[in-house]
Amino acid sequence: MRMRPTLAWTPPEDLPPGTMDWGPVADALGAGGVLVLSGAGLSTESGIPDYRGEGGSLSRHTPMTYQEFTASARARRRYWARSHLGWRTFGRARPNAGHRAVAAFGRRGLLSGVITQNVDGLHQAAGSDDVVELHGSLDRVVCLSCGVFSPRRELARRMEEANAGFAPVAAGINPDGDADLTDDQVGDCRVVPCAACGGVLKPDVVFFGEAVPPGRVEHCRALVRRSTSLLVLGSSLTVMSGLRFVRQAAMEDKPVWIVNLSPTPGDAHAVARVALPLGATLTAVAERVAASAGAPEASAGASGRGGVDGGS
């Protein structure tokens, strides 16, 4: 029986309320040295749902755990069938206004770095450099036996060849690229082994129940130490992998700003949480920052402000 990871969080009554004023976020970015920490909420406008927001996938979908994946061939068949189908859609996702705004901040030299909890590669596709993929990336796979990495597109080609005609209709796609399929739809989907040694292949992502590599965590902690402030974008912060950096920044007396529609466990450590949609808000922030610098960068590649009228 698959058990859903414990990710529920109930906001305490004394949690500071969200604000509609994004002006201080623009001021912080204008000062530079900002470290961005992004979560699934940043990619929802690209058609990739988040886990915990309204209509989030955890309400209908139980993510694969590392323990189940490594222990059960049946679980791996279910995972790869769902992931193979999901990749067809997930791999076509494109950056949205929020990703483009973050890239614009980077081009202006305002960021000390970007850490993302997402596995979709959309920050890089938007033009951001030196992105730390905290939970890895779906565009790579790794062999659990020989440790060889290979491109996901190569695995997709091999899976297509091994499963000609496999095209069930999924109920939805999840943040981890996993399509919602029933066991009947999974059927006898064939899983291909490592081309180098015949071992078990796994996406190069951190599953639930799996630890983020210690070296990667320390690299992120170093980025926090070098930053002047931390800007959290679209993360629920209900897992320690991201929340620890918010706590570190607060302990080091560095301002934390959160842009997220729903309350998060990080709100208690933040100067404020801006409760506005990410794409339109970051576009407006990018416009103000560019104007303040005297070199307007038209809406960071997005159209309109989407009704965001904060920051005054």
Tab-separated table of C-alpha atoms in Angstrom:
chain	number	residue	atom	x	y	z
A	1	MET	CA	0.000	0.000	0.000
A	2	ARG	CA	1.427	3.362	-1.004
A	3	MET	CA	1.436	5.945	1.767
A	4	ARG	CA	1.261	9.649	0.957
A	5	PRO	CA	4.263	11.590	2.317
A	6	THR	CA	3.389	13.699	5.352
A	7	LEU	CA	3.327	17.217	3.949
A	8	ALA	CA	0.297	18.762	5.609
A	9	TRP	CA	0.800	22.038	7.449
A	10	THR	CA	-1.759	24.178	9.276
A	11	PRO	CA	-0.900	27.891	9.633
A	12	PRO	CA	-0.874	29.036	13.271
A	13	GLU	CA	-3.324	31.745	14.247
A	14	ASP	CA	-0.567	34.252	15.018
A	15	LEU	CA	1.098	33.959	11.584
A	16	PRO	CA	1.614	37.397	9.989
A	17	PRO	CA	-0.896	38.059	7.184
A	18	GLY	CA	0.141	38.399	3.575
A	19	THR	CA	0.509	41.779	1.885
A	20	MET	CA	-0.362	43.131	-1.553
A	21	ASP	CA	2.571	45.549	-1.556
A	22	TRP	CA	5.457	44.311	-3.711
A	23	GLY	CA	7.368	47.596	-3.568
A	24	PRO	CA	9.836	46.470	-0.864
A	25	VAL	CA	10.679	43.393	-2.967
A	26	ALA	CA	11.567	45.690	-5.864
A	27	ASP	CA	13.697	47.794	-3.501
A	28	ALA	CA	15.547	44.693	-2.261
A	29	LEU	CA	16.252	43.568	-5.816
A	30	GLY	CA	17.419	47.030	-6.767
A	31	ALA	CA	20.007	46.832	-3.985
A	32	GLY	CA	21.385	43.567	-5.439
A	33	GLY	CA	22.866	40.487	-3.828
A	34	VAL	CA	19.518	38.676	-3.742
A	35	LEU	CA	19.399	34.877	-3.616
A	36	VAL	CA	16.297	33.380	-5.256
A	37	LEU	CA	14.752	30.167	-3.944
A	38	SER	CA	11.976	28.941	-6.243
A	39	GLY	CA	9.360	26.230	-5.872
A	40	ALA	CA	6.629	24.531	-7.881
A	41	GLY	CA	4.357	27.573	-7.703
A	42	LEU	CA	6.653	29.411	-10.103
A	43	SER	CA	5.966	26.848	-12.831
A	44	THR	CA	2.189	26.613	-12.572
A	45	GLU	CA	1.775	29.320	-15.220
A	46	SER	CA	3.768	27.065	-17.555
A	47	GLY	CA	1.123	24.375	-17.176
A	48	ILE	CA	2.910	22.328	-14.508
A	49	PRO	CA	0.759	21.988	-11.358
A	50	ASP	CA	2.165	22.395	-7.877
A	51	TYR	CA	1.827	19.894	-5.041
A	52	ARG	CA	0.017	21.834	-2.354
A	53	GLY	CA	-1.750	24.860	-3.826
A	54	GLU	CA	-5.415	25.000	-4.656
A	55	GLY	CA	-6.035	21.937	-6.790
A	56	GLY	CA	-2.480	20.746	-6.101
A	57	SER	CA	-1.555	17.249	-7.194
A	58	LEU	CA	-1.139	15.827	-3.671
A	59	SER	CA	-4.933	15.823	-3.389
A	60	ARG	CA	-5.068	13.065	-6.016
A	61	HIS	CA	-1.505	11.815	-6.483
A	62	THR	CA	0.921	9.959	-4.225
A	63	PRO	CA	4.514	10.711	-5.284
A	64	MET	CA	6.945	7.824	-5.674
A	65	THR	CA	9.284	7.321	-2.733
A	66	TYR	CA	12.907	6.270	-3.059
A	67	GLN	CA	12.326	3.240	-0.872
A	68	GLU	CA	9.472	1.932	-3.018
A	69	PHE	CA	11.301	2.626	-6.287
A	70	THR	CA	14.427	0.733	-5.272
A	71	ALA	CA	12.580	-2.185	-3.622
A	72	SER	CA	9.945	-3.070	-6.215
A	73	ALA	CA	10.193	-3.869	-9.928
A	74	ARG	CA	6.429	-3.423	-10.128
A	75	ALA	CA	6.728	0.069	-8.629
A	76	ARG	CA	9.452	0.942	-11.150
A	77	ARG	CA	7.220	-0.231	-14.019
A	78	ARG	CA	4.399	1.941	-12.714
A	79	TYR	CA	6.730	4.913	-12.273
A	80	TRP	CA	8.389	4.695	-15.692
A	81	ALA	CA	5.091	4.121	-17.520
A	82	ARG	CA	3.608	7.222	-15.899
A	83	SER	CA	6.805	9.248	-16.231
A	84	HIS	CA	7.311	8.249	-19.863
A	85	LEU	CA	3.835	9.448	-20.769
A	86	GLY	CA	4.190	12.576	-18.628
A	87	TRP	CA	7.514	13.479	-20.262
A	88	ARG	CA	5.773	13.981	-23.589
A	89	THR	CA	3.900	16.914	-22.050
A	90	PHE	CA	6.351	17.957	-19.351
A	91	GLY	CA	9.243	18.160	-21.791
A	92	ARG	CA	7.314	20.645	-23.924
A	93	ALA	CA	6.676	23.121	-21.095
A	94	ARG	CA	8.057	26.613	-21.691
A	95	PRO	CA	9.200	29.379	-19.300
A	96	ASN	CA	6.580	31.846	-18.131
A	97	ALA	CA	6.757	35.515	-17.139
A	98	GLY	CA	8.077	34.641	-13.684
A	99	HIS	CA	11.024	32.646	-15.042
A	100	ARG	CA	11.797	35.419	-17.534
A	101	ALA	CA	11.732	38.052	-14.791
A	102	VAL	CA	14.214	36.064	-12.691
A	103	ALA	CA	16.475	35.769	-15.741
A	104	ALA	CA	16.196	39.541	-16.243
A	105	PHE	CA	17.271	40.157	-12.635
A	106	GLY	CA	20.277	37.922	-13.244
A	107	ARG	CA	21.277	39.773	-16.405
A	108	ARG	CA	21.289	43.016	-14.435
A	109	GLY	CA	23.675	41.506	-11.882
A	110	LEU	CA	21.144	41.757	-9.056
A	111	LEU	CA	21.232	38.114	-7.977
A	112	SER	CA	23.798	36.212	-5.938
A	113	GLY	CA	22.320	32.966	-7.254
A	114	VAL	CA	19.226	30.891	-8.000
A	115	ILE	CA	18.263	27.751	-6.098
A	116	THR	CA	15.265	25.870	-7.452
A	117	GLN	CA	13.319	23.024	-5.916
A	118	ASN	CA	11.830	22.359	-9.357
A	119	VAL	CA	13.011	19.618	-11.713
A	120	ASP	CA	11.684	21.166	-14.934
A	121	GLY	CA	14.707	23.142	-16.195
A	122	LEU	CA	12.566	26.211	-16.928
A	123	HIS	CA	14.896	28.689	-15.198
A	124	GLN	CA	17.698	27.690	-17.553
A	125	ALA	CA	15.362	27.733	-20.553
A	126	ALA	CA	14.473	31.334	-19.649
A	127	GLY	CA	18.153	32.314	-19.629
A	128	SER	CA	19.187	32.046	-15.967
A	129	ASP	CA	22.786	30.924	-15.412
A	130	ASP	CA	24.358	28.828	-12.636
A	131	VAL	CA	21.045	27.529	-11.322
A	132	VAL	CA	21.370	25.070	-8.436
A	133	GLU	CA	18.837	22.289	-8.985
A	134	LEU	CA	18.255	21.287	-5.379
A	135	HIS	CA	16.175	18.238	-6.273
A	136	GLY	CA	17.906	17.393	-9.557
A	137	SER	CA	16.456	17.449	-13.055
A	138	LEU	CA	14.136	15.225	-15.064
A	139	ASP	CA	16.185	15.713	-18.226
A	140	ARG	CA	18.849	13.284	-16.934
A	141	VAL	CA	18.756	9.662	-15.793
A	142	VAL	CA	21.293	7.746	-13.736
A	143	CYS	CA	22.031	4.042	-13.427
A	144	LEU	CA	21.840	2.830	-9.825
A	145	SER	CA	24.392	0.102	-10.605
A	146	CYS	CA	27.199	1.739	-12.599
A	147	GLY	CA	26.443	5.416	-11.919
A	148	VAL	CA	26.456	6.421	-15.610
A	149	PHE	CA	24.351	9.480	-16.478
A	150	SER	CA	22.497	9.753	-19.774
A	151	PRO	CA	20.070	12.213	-21.399
A	152	ARG	CA	16.364	11.750	-20.795
A	153	ARG	CA	15.693	12.195	-24.509
A	154	GLU	CA	17.706	9.032	-25.186
A	155	LEU	CA	15.694	7.082	-22.619
A	156	ALA	CA	12.473	8.457	-24.121
A	157	ARG	CA	13.542	7.178	-27.549
A	158	ARG	CA	14.305	3.723	-26.174
A	159	MET	CA	11.024	3.621	-24.246
A	160	GLU	CA	9.118	4.572	-27.397
A	161	GLU	CA	10.761	1.727	-29.304
A	162	ALA	CA	10.022	-0.767	-26.522
A	163	ASN	CA	6.399	0.343	-26.120
A	164	ALA	CA	5.042	1.044	-29.586
A	165	GLY	CA	1.455	2.217	-29.398
A	166	PHE	CA	1.570	3.054	-25.688
A	167	ALA	CA	-0.668	6.130	-25.500
A	168	PRO	CA	-3.158	6.004	-22.602
A	169	VAL	CA	-5.034	9.187	-21.736
A	170	ALA	CA	-3.759	10.597	-18.437
A	171	ALA	CA	-5.999	12.319	-15.902
A	172	GLY	CA	-3.282	14.934	-15.320
A	173	ILE	CA	0.434	15.713	-15.065
A	174	ASN	CA	2.205	16.288	-11.752
A	175	PRO	CA	5.151	18.515	-10.702
A	176	ASP	CA	7.507	15.534	-10.892
A	177	GLY	CA	6.513	14.833	-14.511
A	178	ASP	CA	4.463	11.808	-13.456
A	179	ALA	CA	1.198	11.293	-15.359
A	180	ASP	CA	-1.903	10.116	-13.521
A	181	LEU	CA	-2.552	6.590	-14.810
A	182	THR	CA	-4.433	3.651	-13.352
A	183	ASP	CA	-2.764	0.276	-12.952
A	184	ASP	CA	-4.848	-0.971	-15.880
A	185	GLN	CA	-3.499	1.844	-18.055
A	186	VAL	CA	0.061	1.033	-17.001
A	187	GLY	CA	-0.553	-2.520	-18.136
A	188	ASP	CA	2.595	-4.389	-19.138
A	189	CYS	CA	4.635	-1.321	-20.102
A	190	ARG	CA	8.234	-2.406	-20.675
A	191	VAL	CA	10.989	-0.725	-18.657
A	192	VAL	CA	14.342	-0.483	-20.409
A	193	PRO	CA	17.591	-1.051	-18.471
A	194	CYS	CA	20.842	0.885	-18.461
A	195	ALA	CA	22.413	0.691	-21.926
A	196	ALA	CA	25.885	0.440	-20.381
A	197	CYS	CA	25.438	-2.331	-17.805
A	198	GLY	CA	21.810	-3.466	-17.787
A	199	GLY	CA	21.179	-1.960	-14.353
A	200	VAL	CA	18.184	-0.079	-12.966
A	201	LEU	CA	17.668	3.456	-14.259
A	202	LYS	CA	16.356	6.268	-12.084
A	203	PRO	CA	15.644	9.887	-12.984
A	204	ASP	CA	18.327	12.194	-11.613
A	205	VAL	CA	15.912	13.690	-9.114
A	206	VAL	CA	15.572	13.473	-5.343
A	207	PHE	CA	12.535	11.325	-4.558
A	208	PHE	CA	10.477	11.695	-1.405
A	209	GLY	CA	12.315	9.747	1.292
A	210	GLU	CA	15.690	10.447	-0.347
A	211	ALA	CA	18.211	12.964	0.985
A	212	VAL	CA	19.529	15.900	-1.010
A	213	PRO	CA	23.274	15.282	-1.580
A	214	PRO	CA	25.236	16.901	1.299
A	215	GLY	CA	27.594	18.732	-1.062
A	216	ARG	CA	24.663	20.362	-2.813
A	217	VAL	CA	23.168	21.440	0.500
A	218	GLU	CA	26.464	22.997	1.602
A	219	HIS	CA	26.776	24.812	-1.726
A	220	CYS	CA	23.338	26.329	-1.139
A	221	ARG	CA	24.236	27.282	2.410
A	222	ALA	CA	27.305	29.069	1.057
A	223	LEU	CA	25.083	30.978	-1.366
A	224	VAL	CA	22.912	32.090	1.552
A	225	ARG	CA	25.999	33.280	3.423
A	226	ARG	CA	27.133	35.328	0.407
A	227	SER	CA	23.749	36.912	-0.220
A	228	THR	CA	22.293	40.097	1.210
A	229	SER	CA	18.701	38.836	1.209
A	230	LEU	CA	16.613	35.807	0.240
A	231	LEU	CA	13.633	35.918	-2.130
A	232	VAL	CA	11.359	32.855	-2.059
A	233	LEU	CA	9.154	32.409	-5.124
A	234	GLY	CA	6.256	29.969	-5.213
A	235	SER	CA	7.434	27.513	-2.567
A	236	SER	CA	5.144	26.173	0.150
A	237	LEU	CA	8.269	25.542	2.291
A	238	THR	CA	6.585	22.531	3.905
A	239	VAL	CA	9.671	20.341	3.495
A	240	MET	CA	12.989	21.018	5.172
A	241	SER	CA	14.983	20.941	1.915
A	242	GLY	CA	13.921	24.531	1.223
A	243	LEU	CA	12.844	25.786	4.655
A	244	ARG	CA	16.335	25.291	6.097
A	245	PHE	CA	17.693	28.079	3.884
A	246	VAL	CA	14.960	30.456	5.037
A	247	ARG	CA	15.859	29.678	8.636
A	248	GLN	CA	19.555	30.134	7.903
A	249	ALA	CA	18.988	33.539	6.300
A	250	ALA	CA	16.880	34.675	9.256
A	251	MET	CA	19.517	33.482	11.746
A	252	GLU	CA	22.118	35.465	9.816
A	253	ASP	CA	19.891	38.571	10.017
A	254	LYS	CA	19.316	38.643	6.270
A	255	PRO	CA	15.883	39.815	5.123
A	256	VAL	CA	13.616	37.106	3.725
A	257	TRP	CA	10.878	37.988	1.253
A	258	ILE	CA	8.277	35.458	0.117
A	259	VAL	CA	6.002	35.757	-2.912
A	260	ASN	CA	3.381	33.037	-2.568
A	261	LEU	CA	-0.407	33.116	-2.570
A	262	SER	CA	-0.758	30.793	0.438
A	263	PRO	CA	0.832	31.036	3.908
A	264	THR	CA	4.043	29.040	4.455
A	265	PRO	CA	6.061	27.854	7.472
A	266	GLY	CA	8.665	30.389	6.382
A	267	ASP	CA	6.363	33.372	6.922
A	268	ALA	CA	7.351	33.601	10.582
A	269	HIS	CA	10.967	34.201	9.488
A	270	ALA	CA	10.145	36.652	6.673
A	271	VAL	CA	9.868	40.403	6.531
A	272	ALA	CA	6.676	39.852	4.551
A	273	ARG	CA	4.828	37.444	2.266
A	274	VAL	CA	3.445	39.031	-0.885
A	275	ALA	CA	0.168	37.216	-1.597
A	276	LEU	CA	-0.078	37.922	-5.322
A	277	PRO	CA	0.270	35.859	-8.545
A	278	LEU	CA	3.914	35.333	-9.397
A	279	GLY	CA	4.030	36.030	-13.127
A	280	ALA	CA	2.309	39.395	-13.048
A	281	THR	CA	3.990	40.452	-9.798
A	282	LEU	CA	7.523	39.654	-10.941
A	283	THR	CA	6.856	41.343	-14.280
A	284	ALA	CA	5.818	44.518	-12.448
A	285	VAL	CA	8.845	44.288	-10.163
A	286	ALA	CA	11.164	43.815	-13.161
A	287	GLU	CA	9.690	46.879	-14.853
A	288	ARG	CA	10.237	49.043	-11.783
A	289	VAL	CA	13.776	47.781	-11.238
A	290	ALA	CA	14.630	48.426	-14.886
A	291	ALA	CA	13.097	51.905	-14.784
A	292	SER	CA	14.976	52.758	-11.593
A	293	ALA	CA	18.206	51.730	-13.291
A	294	GLY	CA	17.410	54.063	-16.177
A	295	ALA	CA	17.341	51.283	-18.778
A	296	PRO	CA	13.812	49.888	-19.135
A	297	GLU	CA	13.629	46.208	-19.981
A	298	ALA	CA	10.135	45.802	-21.383
A	299	SER	CA	8.178	43.647	-18.960
A	300	ALA	CA	10.847	40.915	-18.834
A	301	GLY	CA	9.312	39.369	-21.924
A	302	ALA	CA	5.737	39.269	-20.620
A	303	SER	CA	2.633	41.176	-21.588
A	304	GLY	CA	0.557	43.192	-19.156
A	305	ARG	CA	0.551	43.380	-15.390
A	306	GLY	CA	-2.329	41.005	-14.913
A	307	GLY	CA	-4.107	43.350	-12.543
A	308	VAL	CA	-1.265	43.574	-10.026
A	309	ASP	CA	-1.483	47.064	-8.571
A	310	GLY	CA	0.690	46.743	-5.489
A	311	GLY	CA	4.058	48.360	-4.916
A	312	SER	CA	2.773	51.864	-4.476
